[in-house]
Amino acid sequence: MTSKPHSGSMLGLGAMGGALAQAVLDAGRTVTVWNRTPGRAAELVSQGASEAATAGEALLAGGPVFVCLFDHASVHQTLDPLAESLRGRAVVNLTTTTPAEARELAGWAQRHGIAYLDGAIMATPPMIGGPGSHILYSGSRSVFDEHRQILDLWATSTHEGDDAGLASLFDLAILAGMYPLFAGFLHGAAMVQSAGIEAAEFAERAAPFLSAMTASFPGTAATVDGATYETPLQSLDWTRTALETIARASRELDVDPVPIDMVTALVRGEIDAGHGAEDFNRIIEQLRPRA
Ligand code: NDP
């Protein structure tokens, strides 16, 4: 009889930690699981996972320690008391943190002789183990290489660099684009709903156009990287008129134009600084740290 390969410990069985543990089991491996509140492991245990009563007990299983908890504070609350037991071990933290928090954890790990890899999950729990799931990693390259087989069960895995904050930086920067995009889509949906048109019908029209627009990001990036705003595709002055028209139409429909007003404020900032004839992408100058 061949025993199943063991994949270390998973600390945290929320929606995401549970999905990660499930993918390990689905691949014919075993894993030791722990959750602060008991009772969340039954389904995993019925499929071969071992449940530990405490986080410290979960470490006794050996192998890498995967952490998927609520936030940075909960990671410290869980790992701090275990620092000495973790010495010489590999910790892969998949909890969402800021870049500074990830770097702080990497420093904490280094002080305790722990090899630290930070992970940023670009997926929802049902996507784990399926197409389109991507997890960014940064920090210890050797932990990434050594445990790649497990990481690849969850998603496409990429190592972004030795700086532990990079995975989180890319993750949160991408999400910074996603939320305003969705807010803008919902703003549009509210506008058409005022004419009795369902959001589903609106989505059929909006999705192809918005997808096509994201294909222009490399051009936007080239403008921004080169700070070449002088020959605009669409000037700030032109864009302000367009934005104000959208806002006026929204108010006519009794729809709050707040997502568009946010963009208009950035555009006005650059116009007020005397750059109205330059490219729209110049609004990044409103966002960057000022010298
Ligand atoms: P859940 O809210 O479903 O689960 C949170 C987990 O953290 C639970 O296991 C909870 O335990 C535990 N926890 C909370 N506070 C503490 C604490 N002080 N000490 C110990 N354990 C604690 O969240 P998710 O599983 O969805 O998310 C986990 C991480 O994954 C988050 O950082 C999230 O940002 C990230 N993520 C989630 C995505 C998603 O779509 N869900 C997408 C991408 C990343 P208990 O059961 O005892 O409350």
Coordinates of C-alpha atoms and ligand atoms in Angstrom, one line a residue:
M1 CA 0.0 0.0 0.0
T2 CA 1.4 3.4 -0.9
S3 CA 0.8 6.2 1.5
K4 CA -0.4 9.6 0.2
P5 CA 2.1 12.4 0.0
H6 CA 1.7 14.8 2.9
S7 CA 1.5 18.5 2.1
G8 CA 2.1 20.2 5.5
S9 CA -0.3 22.2 7.5
M10 CA -3.1 24.7 6.6
L11 CA -3.9 27.2 9.3
G12 CA -7.3 28.8 8.7
L13 CA -10.3 27.1 7.1
G14 CA -12.4 30.0 6.1
A15 CA -13.8 30.1 2.6
M16 CA -10.4 30.4 1.0
G17 CA -8.3 28.2 3.4
G18 CA -11.0 25.5 3.0
A19 CA -10.8 25.7 -0.8
L20 CA -7.0 25.5 -0.7
A21 CA -7.1 22.4 1.6
Q22 CA -9.8 20.8 -0.6
A23 CA -7.6 21.2 -3.7
V24 CA -4.7 19.4 -1.9
L25 CA -7.0 16.5 -1.0
D26 CA -8.5 16.5 -4.6
A27 CA -4.9 15.9 -5.8
G28 CA -4.6 12.7 -3.8
R29 CA -2.4 14.3 -1.1
T30 CA -3.0 14.7 2.7
V31 CA -2.9 17.8 4.8
T32 CA -3.2 18.7 8.4
V33 CA -5.7 21.4 9.1
W34 CA -6.4 23.8 11.9
N35 CA -9.1 26.4 12.4
R36 CA -9.5 28.8 15.4
T37 CA -13.2 27.9 15.8
P38 CA -13.7 24.1 15.8
G39 CA -16.2 22.5 13.5
R40 CA -15.1 23.7 10.1
A41 CA -12.9 20.7 9.3
A42 CA -15.4 17.8 9.2
E43 CA -15.9 17.7 5.4
L44 CA -12.1 17.8 4.9
V45 CA -11.5 15.2 7.6
S46 CA -14.0 12.9 5.9
Q47 CA -11.8 13.1 2.8
G48 CA -8.6 12.3 4.6
A49 CA -7.3 15.5 6.2
S50 CA -6.0 15.4 9.7
E51 CA -7.4 17.9 12.1
A52 CA -5.2 19.5 14.8
A53 CA -6.7 20.8 18.0
T54 CA -4.3 23.8 18.1
A55 CA -2.1 25.6 15.6
G56 CA 0.9 24.3 17.5
E57 CA -0.3 20.8 17.1
A58 CA -0.7 21.3 13.4
L59 CA 3.0 22.1 13.1
L60 CA 3.9 18.7 14.4
A61 CA 2.8 17.2 11.1
G62 CA 6.0 18.7 9.5
G63 CA 6.3 20.2 6.0
P64 CA 5.4 23.7 4.9
V65 CA 3.0 25.8 7.0
F66 CA 0.3 27.4 4.9
V67 CA -1.5 30.3 6.5
C68 CA -4.8 31.7 5.2
L69 CA -6.4 33.9 7.9
F70 CA -8.5 37.0 8.1
D71 CA -5.8 39.7 8.2
H72 CA -2.3 40.7 9.2
A73 CA -3.2 40.9 12.9
S74 CA -4.7 37.4 13.0
V75 CA -1.5 36.0 11.4
H76 CA 0.6 37.5 14.2
Q77 CA -1.9 36.4 16.9
T78 CA -1.6 32.8 15.5
L79 CA 2.1 32.6 14.6
D80 CA 3.8 34.8 17.3
P81 CA 3.3 32.2 20.1
L82 CA 4.7 29.5 17.7
A83 CA 7.9 31.4 16.6
E84 CA 10.3 29.0 18.3
S85 CA 8.5 25.9 16.9
L86 CA 8.7 27.5 13.4
R87 CA 12.4 28.0 13.5
G88 CA 13.9 26.3 10.4
R89 CA 10.5 25.8 8.8
A90 CA 8.8 27.3 5.7
V91 CA 5.8 29.5 6.1
V92 CA 3.7 30.4 3.1
N93 CA 1.3 33.2 4.1
L94 CA -1.7 33.5 1.7
T95 CA -3.5 36.0 3.9
T96 CA -4.2 39.4 2.2
T97 CA -1.9 42.0 3.7
T98 CA -0.5 45.4 2.6
P99 CA 3.0 45.4 1.1
A100 CA 4.4 46.9 4.3
E101 CA 2.6 44.3 6.4
A102 CA 4.1 41.5 4.2
R103 CA 7.6 43.0 4.6
E104 CA 7.0 43.3 8.4
L105 CA 6.1 39.6 8.5
A106 CA 9.1 38.7 6.4
G107 CA 11.3 40.6 8.9
W108 CA 9.7 38.9 11.8
A109 CA 10.3 35.5 10.1
Q110 CA 13.9 36.3 9.4
R111 CA 14.5 37.2 13.1
H112 CA 13.1 33.8 14.1
G113 CA 15.0 31.8 11.5
I114 CA 11.8 31.0 9.5
A115 CA 11.8 30.9 5.7
Y116 CA 9.0 33.2 4.5
L117 CA 7.0 33.3 1.3
D118 CA 4.1 35.7 0.8
G119 CA 1.2 34.8 -1.4
A120 CA -1.5 37.0 -3.0
I121 CA -4.5 35.2 -4.3
M122 CA -6.0 36.5 -7.5
A123 CA -9.1 34.2 -7.4
T124 CA -12.2 33.5 -5.5
P125 CA -12.5 30.2 -3.5
P126 CA -14.5 28.3 -6.3
M127 CA -11.8 29.2 -8.8
I128 CA -9.0 27.5 -6.8
G129 CA -7.6 24.6 -8.7
G130 CA -9.4 25.7 -11.9
P131 CA -8.5 27.8 -15.0
G132 CA -8.1 31.5 -14.5
S133 CA -6.8 31.2 -10.9
H134 CA -3.5 33.0 -10.3
I135 CA -1.5 33.3 -7.1
L136 CA 1.4 35.8 -7.0
Y137 CA 4.3 35.0 -4.6
S138 CA 7.2 37.0 -3.3
G139 CA 9.9 36.5 -0.7
S140 CA 11.8 33.2 -0.3
R141 CA 12.6 31.8 -3.8
S142 CA 13.7 28.5 -2.3
V143 CA 10.4 28.0 -0.5
F144 CA 8.6 28.8 -3.8
D145 CA 10.8 26.3 -5.7
E146 CA 10.7 23.6 -3.0
H147 CA 6.9 23.6 -2.6
R148 CA 5.9 24.5 -6.2
Q149 CA 4.1 21.1 -6.7
I150 CA 1.6 22.1 -4.0
L151 CA 1.3 25.7 -5.0
D152 CA 0.5 24.7 -8.6
L153 CA -2.4 22.6 -7.3
W154 CA -4.2 25.9 -6.5
A155 CA -3.4 28.2 -9.4
T156 CA -0.9 29.4 -11.9
S157 CA 2.0 30.3 -9.6
T158 CA 4.4 33.1 -10.3
H159 CA 7.3 34.4 -8.2
E160 CA 7.5 38.2 -8.4
G161 CA 10.8 38.7 -6.6
D162 CA 12.7 38.4 -3.3
D163 CA 11.0 41.5 -1.8
A164 CA 8.1 39.9 0.2
G165 CA 5.9 43.0 -0.4
L166 CA 5.8 42.6 -4.2
A167 CA 3.0 40.0 -4.4
S168 CA 0.8 42.1 -2.3
L169 CA 1.7 45.3 -4.1
F170 CA 0.7 43.8 -7.5
D171 CA -2.5 42.2 -6.0
L172 CA -3.8 45.4 -4.4
A173 CA -2.7 47.5 -7.4
I174 CA -4.7 45.3 -9.7
L175 CA -7.7 45.3 -7.3
A176 CA -7.4 49.2 -7.2
G177 CA -8.3 49.0 -10.9
M178 CA -11.0 46.4 -10.5
Y179 CA -13.2 48.1 -8.0
P180 CA -13.6 51.4 -9.9
L181 CA -14.3 49.4 -13.0
F182 CA -17.1 47.5 -11.3
A183 CA -18.4 50.7 -9.7
G184 CA -18.5 52.3 -13.2
F185 CA -20.3 49.3 -14.6
L186 CA -22.9 49.5 -11.9
H187 CA -23.3 53.2 -12.4
G188 CA -24.0 52.5 -16.1
A189 CA -26.5 49.7 -15.0
A190 CA -28.3 52.2 -12.8
M191 CA -28.6 54.6 -15.7
V192 CA -30.2 52.1 -18.1
Q193 CA -32.4 50.6 -15.3
S194 CA -34.0 54.1 -15.2
A195 CA -35.3 53.3 -18.7
G196 CA -36.6 49.8 -17.6
I197 CA -33.6 48.0 -19.1
E198 CA -32.2 45.1 -17.0
A199 CA -28.6 45.0 -16.0
A200 CA -28.2 41.7 -17.9
E201 CA -29.1 43.4 -21.2
F202 CA -26.7 46.2 -20.4
A203 CA -23.9 43.7 -19.6
E204 CA -24.2 42.2 -23.0
R205 CA -23.3 45.6 -24.5
A206 CA -20.8 46.8 -21.9
A207 CA -18.6 43.7 -21.6
P208 CA -17.2 43.6 -25.1
F209 CA -16.5 47.4 -25.2
L210 CA -14.9 47.4 -21.7
S211 CA -12.8 44.3 -22.5
A212 CA -11.6 45.9 -25.7
M213 CA -10.7 49.0 -23.8
T214 CA -8.5 47.1 -21.4
A215 CA -6.5 45.9 -24.4
S216 CA -5.2 49.5 -24.6
F217 CA -3.5 49.4 -21.2
P218 CA 0.0 48.8 -22.8
G219 CA -0.5 52.0 -24.7
T220 CA -1.6 53.9 -21.6
A221 CA 1.4 52.4 -19.8
A222 CA 3.8 53.6 -22.5
T223 CA 2.4 57.1 -22.2
V224 CA 2.8 57.1 -18.4
D225 CA 6.2 55.4 -18.3
G226 CA 7.5 58.0 -20.9
A227 CA 5.6 60.9 -19.3
T228 CA 4.7 61.7 -23.0
Y229 CA 1.5 63.7 -22.4
E230 CA 2.0 66.4 -25.0
T231 CA 0.4 64.7 -28.0
P232 CA -2.9 63.5 -26.5
L233 CA -5.2 60.9 -28.0
Q234 CA -7.8 62.5 -25.8
S235 CA -7.0 65.7 -24.0
L236 CA -7.9 66.5 -20.5
D237 CA -10.1 69.4 -21.7
W238 CA -11.9 67.0 -24.1
T239 CA -12.3 64.4 -21.4
R240 CA -13.8 66.9 -18.9
T241 CA -16.6 67.7 -21.4
A242 CA -17.3 64.0 -21.9
L243 CA -17.3 63.3 -18.1
E244 CA -19.6 66.3 -17.4
T245 CA -22.0 65.0 -20.1
I246 CA -22.1 61.6 -18.4
A247 CA -22.7 63.3 -15.0
R248 CA -25.4 65.5 -16.4
A249 CA -27.2 62.6 -18.0
S250 CA -27.0 60.7 -14.7
R251 CA -28.5 63.6 -12.8
E252 CA -31.3 63.8 -15.4
L253 CA -32.0 60.2 -14.6
D254 CA -31.8 60.8 -10.9
V255 CA -28.7 58.5 -10.7
D256 CA -25.8 59.6 -8.5
P257 CA -22.8 60.2 -10.7
V258 CA -20.3 59.7 -7.9
P259 CA -18.0 57.2 -9.7
I260 CA -17.7 59.6 -12.6
D261 CA -17.2 62.6 -10.3
M262 CA -14.2 60.9 -8.9
V263 CA -12.5 60.8 -12.3
T264 CA -13.7 64.4 -13.1
A265 CA -12.0 65.6 -9.9
L266 CA -8.6 64.1 -11.1
V267 CA -9.1 65.6 -14.5
R268 CA -9.9 69.1 -13.1
G269 CA -6.8 68.9 -10.9
E270 CA -4.6 68.6 -14.0
I271 CA -6.6 71.3 -15.9
D272 CA -6.3 73.7 -13.0
A273 CA -2.5 73.1 -13.0
G274 CA -2.5 74.3 -16.6
H275 CA -2.3 71.0 -18.5
G276 CA -5.8 70.9 -20.2
A277 CA -4.4 70.4 -23.7
E278 CA -2.4 67.4 -22.6
D279 CA -3.2 63.7 -22.5
F280 CA -5.9 62.3 -20.1
N281 CA -3.4 59.8 -18.7
R282 CA -1.7 62.7 -17.1
I283 CA -4.1 62.3 -14.2
I284 CA -1.6 59.8 -12.7
E285 CA 0.3 62.9 -11.7
Q286 CA -2.5 63.7 -9.3
L287 CA -2.2 60.2 -7.8
R288 CA 1.6 59.8 -7.5
P289 CA 3.5 60.9 -4.3
R290 CA 4.3 64.6 -4.7
A291 CA 8.0 65.5 -4.6
Ligands
NDP1 P1 -13.1 34.0 6.0 O1 -13.7 35.2 6.7 O2 -14.0 33.0 5.3 O3 -12.2 33.2 7.0 C1 -11.3 33.9 7.9 C2 -10.4 32.9 8.6 O4 -9.6 33.6 9.5 C3 -11.2 31.9 9.4 O5 -10.6 30.6 9.4 C4 -11.2 32.5 10.8 O6 -11.4 31.6 11.8 C5 -9.8 33.0 10.8 N1 -9.5 34.0 11.8 C6 -10.0 35.3 11.8 N2 -9.5 35.9 12.9 C7 -8.6 35.1 13.5 C8 -7.7 35.2 14.6 N3 -7.7 36.4 15.3 N4 -6.9 34.2 14.9 C9 -7.0 33.0 14.2 N5 -7.8 32.8 13.1 C10 -8.6 33.9 12.8 O7 -12.1 34.6 5.0 P2 -11.5 33.9 3.6 O8 -11.1 32.5 3.9 O9 -12.4 34.3 2.5 O10 -10.2 34.8 3.4 C11 -8.9 34.4 4.0 C12 -7.8 35.3 3.4 O11 -7.8 35.0 2.0 C13 -8.1 36.8 3.6 O12 -6.9 37.4 3.9 C14 -8.7 37.2 2.2 O13 -8.4 38.5 1.9 C15 -7.9 36.2 1.3 N6 -8.6 36.1 0.0 C16 -9.9 35.7 0.0 C17 -10.6 35.7 -1.2 C18 -12.0 35.3 -1.3 O14 -12.6 35.5 -2.3 N7 -12.6 34.8 -0.2 C19 -9.9 36.1 -2.5 C20 -8.5 36.4 -2.3 C21 -7.9 36.4 -1.1 P3 -12.8 31.4 12.5 O15 -13.5 30.3 11.7 O16 -12.4 31.0 13.9 O17 -13.5 32.7 12.5

